[in-house]
Amino acid sequence: MAVRHGQYKAHLWTWTSFLNLSKNVSKTTTLVVTKHNGMKAKATHTTTDDEQGQEFCPGQFLKGVTTHEQVNHTAHPILFHLGRDPSERFPIKQTSSEYEETIASIMKVVDSFLRDLKPAAPQLNWCDQAVMNWAPPGCDVLQKCIPSPLSSPYLCNWDH
């Protein structure tokens, strides 16, 4: 979570990716397919961690900001001045007077927002069996398509 206030942006929570942290990892995937005549075909592909999106954009890693785990910075948010540093590469030092003054005003805004925040009714808790994929590609060739039911949306419980 980040908060913009004027020319400043404070990161209170950081998180970028859930990927494996190890370096130079290669993963081999083997796919074995049995054809209709009983013959087996085998395909092998090796990928490295870079091909899987392991790294952040080149040159974009910033310690404490681009993190693989969610990190709580609410006690000491990471602060940037977007006018001087639009790419958010150089955090303002926490010991500076600029940081102390700016964070104090930003945290007042955050506190006011959280105090006035009211829970809303869920808007994504509608279910409808008709939107399921009843006719996957190729089912017409096999004459195995399942007719979809009539649309009948209803409120359902999503654990979110």
mmCIF file of C-alpha atoms in Angstrom:
data_model
loop_
_atom_site.group_PDB
_atom_site.id
_atom_site.type_symbol
_atom_site.label_atom_id
_atom_site.label_comp_id
_atom_site.label_asym_id
_atom_site.label_seq_id
_atom_site.Cartn_x
_atom_site.Cartn_y
_atom_site.Cartn_z
ATOM 1 C CA MET A 1 0.000 0.000 0.000
ATOM 2 C CA ALA A 2 1.285 3.423 -0.895
ATOM 3 C CA VAL A 3 -0.062 6.891 -0.193
ATOM 4 C CA ARG A 4 0.473 9.979 -2.341
ATOM 5 C CA HIS A 5 0.230 13.381 -0.731
ATOM 6 C CA GLY A 6 1.290 16.364 -2.814
ATOM 7 C CA GLN A 7 4.680 15.616 -4.376
ATOM 8 C CA TYR A 8 5.388 12.806 -1.900
ATOM 9 C CA LYS A 9 4.667 9.102 -1.978
ATOM 10 C CA ALA A 10 5.006 6.889 1.113
ATOM 11 C CA HIS A 11 5.140 3.106 0.837
ATOM 12 C CA LEU A 12 3.524 1.573 3.927
ATOM 13 C CA TRP A 13 3.519 -2.012 2.608
ATOM 14 C CA THR A 14 5.703 -3.428 -0.136
ATOM 15 C CA TRP A 15 5.364 -6.575 -2.179
ATOM 16 C CA THR A 16 6.189 -7.355 -5.769
ATOM 17 C CA SER A 17 6.386 -11.056 -6.541
ATOM 18 C CA PHE A 18 5.762 -14.489 -5.057
ATOM 19 C CA LEU A 19 8.470 -16.204 -7.094
ATOM 20 C CA ASN A 20 11.306 -18.416 -5.880
ATOM 21 C CA LEU A 21 14.265 -16.425 -4.531
ATOM 22 C CA SER A 22 16.989 -18.847 -5.653
ATOM 23 C CA LYS A 23 19.373 -17.891 -8.463
ATOM 24 C CA ASN A 24 20.402 -19.859 -11.557
ATOM 25 C CA VAL A 25 17.689 -22.442 -11.078
ATOM 26 C CA SER A 26 16.724 -24.495 -14.091
ATOM 27 C CA LYS A 27 13.579 -26.481 -14.277
ATOM 28 C CA THR A 28 12.963 -29.268 -16.759
ATOM 29 C CA THR A 29 9.408 -29.999 -17.752
ATOM 30 C CA THR A 30 8.642 -33.252 -19.527
ATOM 31 C CA LEU A 31 5.313 -33.780 -21.227
ATOM 32 C CA VAL A 32 4.336 -37.316 -22.209
ATOM 33 C CA VAL A 33 1.377 -37.621 -24.556
ATOM 34 C CA THR A 34 -0.292 -40.873 -25.549
ATOM 35 C CA LYS A 35 -1.622 -40.613 -29.090
ATOM 36 C CA HIS A 36 -4.831 -42.285 -30.254
ATOM 37 C CA ASN A 37 -2.846 -45.153 -31.819
ATOM 38 C CA GLY A 38 -1.195 -45.987 -28.476
ATOM 39 C CA MET A 39 2.187 -44.448 -29.392
ATOM 40 C CA LYS A 40 3.760 -42.177 -26.812
ATOM 41 C CA ALA A 41 5.373 -38.845 -27.647
ATOM 42 C CA LYS A 42 7.698 -37.085 -25.240
ATOM 43 C CA ALA A 43 8.605 -33.386 -25.219
ATOM 44 C CA THR A 44 11.147 -31.854 -22.847
ATOM 45 C CA HIS A 45 11.725 -28.155 -22.195
ATOM 46 C CA THR A 46 14.213 -26.608 -19.790
ATOM 47 C CA THR A 47 13.605 -23.119 -18.421
ATOM 48 C CA THR A 48 15.758 -20.997 -16.164
ATOM 49 C CA ASP A 49 14.525 -18.734 -13.400
ATOM 50 C CA ASP A 50 14.985 -15.729 -15.735
ATOM 51 C CA GLU A 51 12.540 -17.203 -18.261
ATOM 52 C CA GLN A 52 9.971 -17.636 -15.498
ATOM 53 C CA GLY A 53 10.033 -13.920 -14.634
ATOM 54 C CA GLN A 54 12.298 -14.423 -11.639
ATOM 55 C CA GLU A 55 14.000 -11.049 -11.685
ATOM 56 C CA PHE A 56 12.435 -7.637 -11.400
ATOM 57 C CA CYS A 57 12.745 -5.360 -14.413
ATOM 58 C CA PRO A 58 16.452 -4.824 -15.092
ATOM 59 C CA GLY A 59 17.743 -1.937 -13.015
ATOM 60 C CA GLN A 60 14.504 -1.683 -11.032
ATOM 61 C CA PHE A 61 15.432 -3.593 -7.878
ATOM 62 C CA LEU A 62 15.362 -1.325 -4.835
ATOM 63 C CA LYS A 63 16.170 -2.857 -1.470
ATOM 64 C CA GLY A 64 13.182 -2.767 0.864
ATOM 65 C CA VAL A 65 10.758 -1.692 -1.873
ATOM 66 C CA THR A 66 10.844 -4.479 -4.463
ATOM 67 C CA THR A 67 10.403 -7.464 -2.189
ATOM 68 C CA HIS A 68 9.196 -11.019 -2.682
ATOM 69 C CA GLU A 69 7.303 -11.058 0.626
ATOM 70 C CA GLN A 70 4.811 -8.564 1.959
ATOM 71 C CA VAL A 71 6.717 -6.197 4.220
ATOM 72 C CA ASN A 72 5.053 -3.874 6.718
ATOM 73 C CA HIS A 73 6.689 -0.420 6.732
ATOM 74 C CA THR A 74 3.920 1.362 8.633
ATOM 75 C CA ALA A 75 6.265 2.169 11.534
ATOM 76 C CA HIS A 76 8.803 3.759 9.144
ATOM 77 C CA PRO A 77 7.304 4.213 5.657
ATOM 78 C CA ILE A 78 9.612 4.483 2.665
ATOM 79 C CA LEU A 79 9.256 8.035 1.353
ATOM 80 C CA PHE A 80 9.962 9.446 -2.107
ATOM 81 C CA HIS A 81 9.686 12.970 -3.526
ATOM 82 C CA LEU A 82 8.086 12.392 -6.929
ATOM 83 C CA GLY A 83 9.046 15.819 -8.241
ATOM 84 C CA ARG A 84 12.766 15.186 -7.704
ATOM 85 C CA ASP A 85 12.653 11.394 -8.114
ATOM 86 C CA PRO A 86 9.750 10.303 -10.357
ATOM 87 C CA SER A 87 11.221 6.797 -10.778
ATOM 88 C CA GLU A 88 11.235 6.250 -6.981
ATOM 89 C CA ARG A 89 14.871 5.177 -6.918
ATOM 90 C CA PHE A 90 16.154 7.303 -4.032
ATOM 91 C CA PRO A 91 14.206 7.117 -0.753
ATOM 92 C CA ILE A 92 14.375 10.141 1.524
ATOM 93 C CA LYS A 93 16.498 9.377 4.579
ATOM 94 C CA GLN A 94 14.451 8.660 7.677
ATOM 95 C CA THR A 95 16.768 10.844 9.756
ATOM 96 C CA SER A 96 16.136 13.982 7.672
ATOM 97 C CA SER A 97 13.821 16.763 8.805
ATOM 98 C CA GLU A 98 12.042 16.566 5.432
ATOM 99 C CA TYR A 99 11.154 12.920 6.162
ATOM 100 C CA GLU A 100 9.915 13.628 9.701
ATOM 101 C CA GLU A 101 7.741 16.581 8.664
ATOM 102 C CA THR A 102 6.324 14.891 5.567
ATOM 103 C CA ILE A 103 5.606 11.526 7.210
ATOM 104 C CA ALA A 104 3.814 13.289 10.049
ATOM 105 C CA SER A 105 1.419 14.967 7.591
ATOM 106 C CA ILE A 106 0.990 11.794 5.482
ATOM 107 C CA MET A 107 0.230 9.667 8.549
ATOM 108 C CA LYS A 108 -2.468 12.173 9.574
ATOM 109 C CA VAL A 109 -4.085 11.607 6.164
ATOM 110 C CA VAL A 110 -3.760 7.816 6.542
ATOM 111 C CA ASP A 111 -5.208 7.875 10.071
ATOM 112 C CA SER A 112 -8.136 10.034 8.922
ATOM 113 C CA PHE A 113 -8.792 7.702 5.995
ATOM 114 C CA LEU A 114 -8.710 4.571 8.163
ATOM 115 C CA ARG A 115 -10.909 6.184 10.819
ATOM 116 C CA ASP A 116 -13.559 7.139 8.238
ATOM 117 C CA LEU A 117 -13.369 3.868 6.295
ATOM 118 C CA LYS A 118 -16.627 1.941 6.353
ATOM 119 C CA PRO A 119 -16.901 -1.686 5.275
ATOM 120 C CA ALA A 120 -18.949 -2.090 2.118
ATOM 121 C CA ALA A 121 -21.099 -4.950 0.963
ATOM 122 C CA PRO A 122 -19.220 -7.354 -1.318
ATOM 123 C CA GLN A 123 -19.794 -6.632 -4.995
ATOM 124 C CA LEU A 124 -18.152 -9.734 -6.461
ATOM 125 C CA ASN A 125 -20.198 -12.378 -4.677
ATOM 126 C CA TRP A 126 -22.465 -13.285 -7.589
ATOM 127 C CA CYS A 127 -22.428 -16.789 -9.030
ATOM 128 C CA ASP A 128 -24.033 -18.104 -12.203
ATOM 129 C CA GLN A 129 -23.619 -21.646 -13.508
ATOM 130 C CA ALA A 130 -24.324 -20.428 -17.063
ATOM 131 C CA VAL A 131 -20.983 -18.636 -17.261
ATOM 132 C CA MET A 132 -19.008 -21.845 -16.712
ATOM 133 C CA ASN A 133 -17.203 -23.224 -19.762
ATOM 134 C CA TRP A 134 -19.809 -25.751 -20.891
ATOM 135 C CA ALA A 135 -18.535 -25.997 -24.447
ATOM 136 C CA PRO A 136 -14.717 -26.149 -24.515
ATOM 137 C CA PRO A 137 -12.997 -25.855 -27.914
ATOM 138 C CA GLY A 138 -13.326 -29.048 -29.927
ATOM 139 C CA CYS A 139 -16.372 -30.431 -28.109
ATOM 140 C CA ASP A 140 -18.503 -29.904 -31.220
ATOM 141 C CA VAL A 141 -16.140 -32.102 -33.278
ATOM 142 C CA LEU A 142 -16.423 -34.842 -30.659
ATOM 143 C CA GLN A 143 -20.149 -34.166 -30.246
ATOM 144 C CA LYS A 144 -19.599 -33.986 -26.489
ATOM 145 C CA CYS A 145 -20.671 -30.423 -25.748
ATOM 146 C CA ILE A 146 -22.786 -30.047 -22.649
ATOM 147 C CA PRO A 147 -25.673 -27.598 -23.053
ATOM 148 C CA SER A 148 -25.328 -24.663 -20.717
ATOM 149 C CA PRO A 149 -28.100 -23.968 -18.219
ATOM 150 C CA LEU A 150 -30.156 -20.795 -18.362
ATOM 151 C CA SER A 151 -28.566 -17.822 -16.677
ATOM 152 C CA SER A 152 -29.706 -17.557 -13.079
ATOM 153 C CA PRO A 153 -27.360 -15.351 -11.029
ATOM 154 C CA TYR A 154 -27.503 -15.748 -7.265
ATOM 155 C CA LEU A 155 -25.636 -14.404 -4.262
ATOM 156 C CA CYS A 156 -22.969 -16.795 -3.099
ATOM 157 C CA ASN A 157 -20.366 -16.843 -0.361
ATOM 158 C CA TRP A 158 -16.764 -16.273 -1.447
ATOM 159 C CA ASP A 159 -14.135 -16.573 1.253
ATOM 160 C CA HIS A 160 -12.275 -13.345 0.543
#
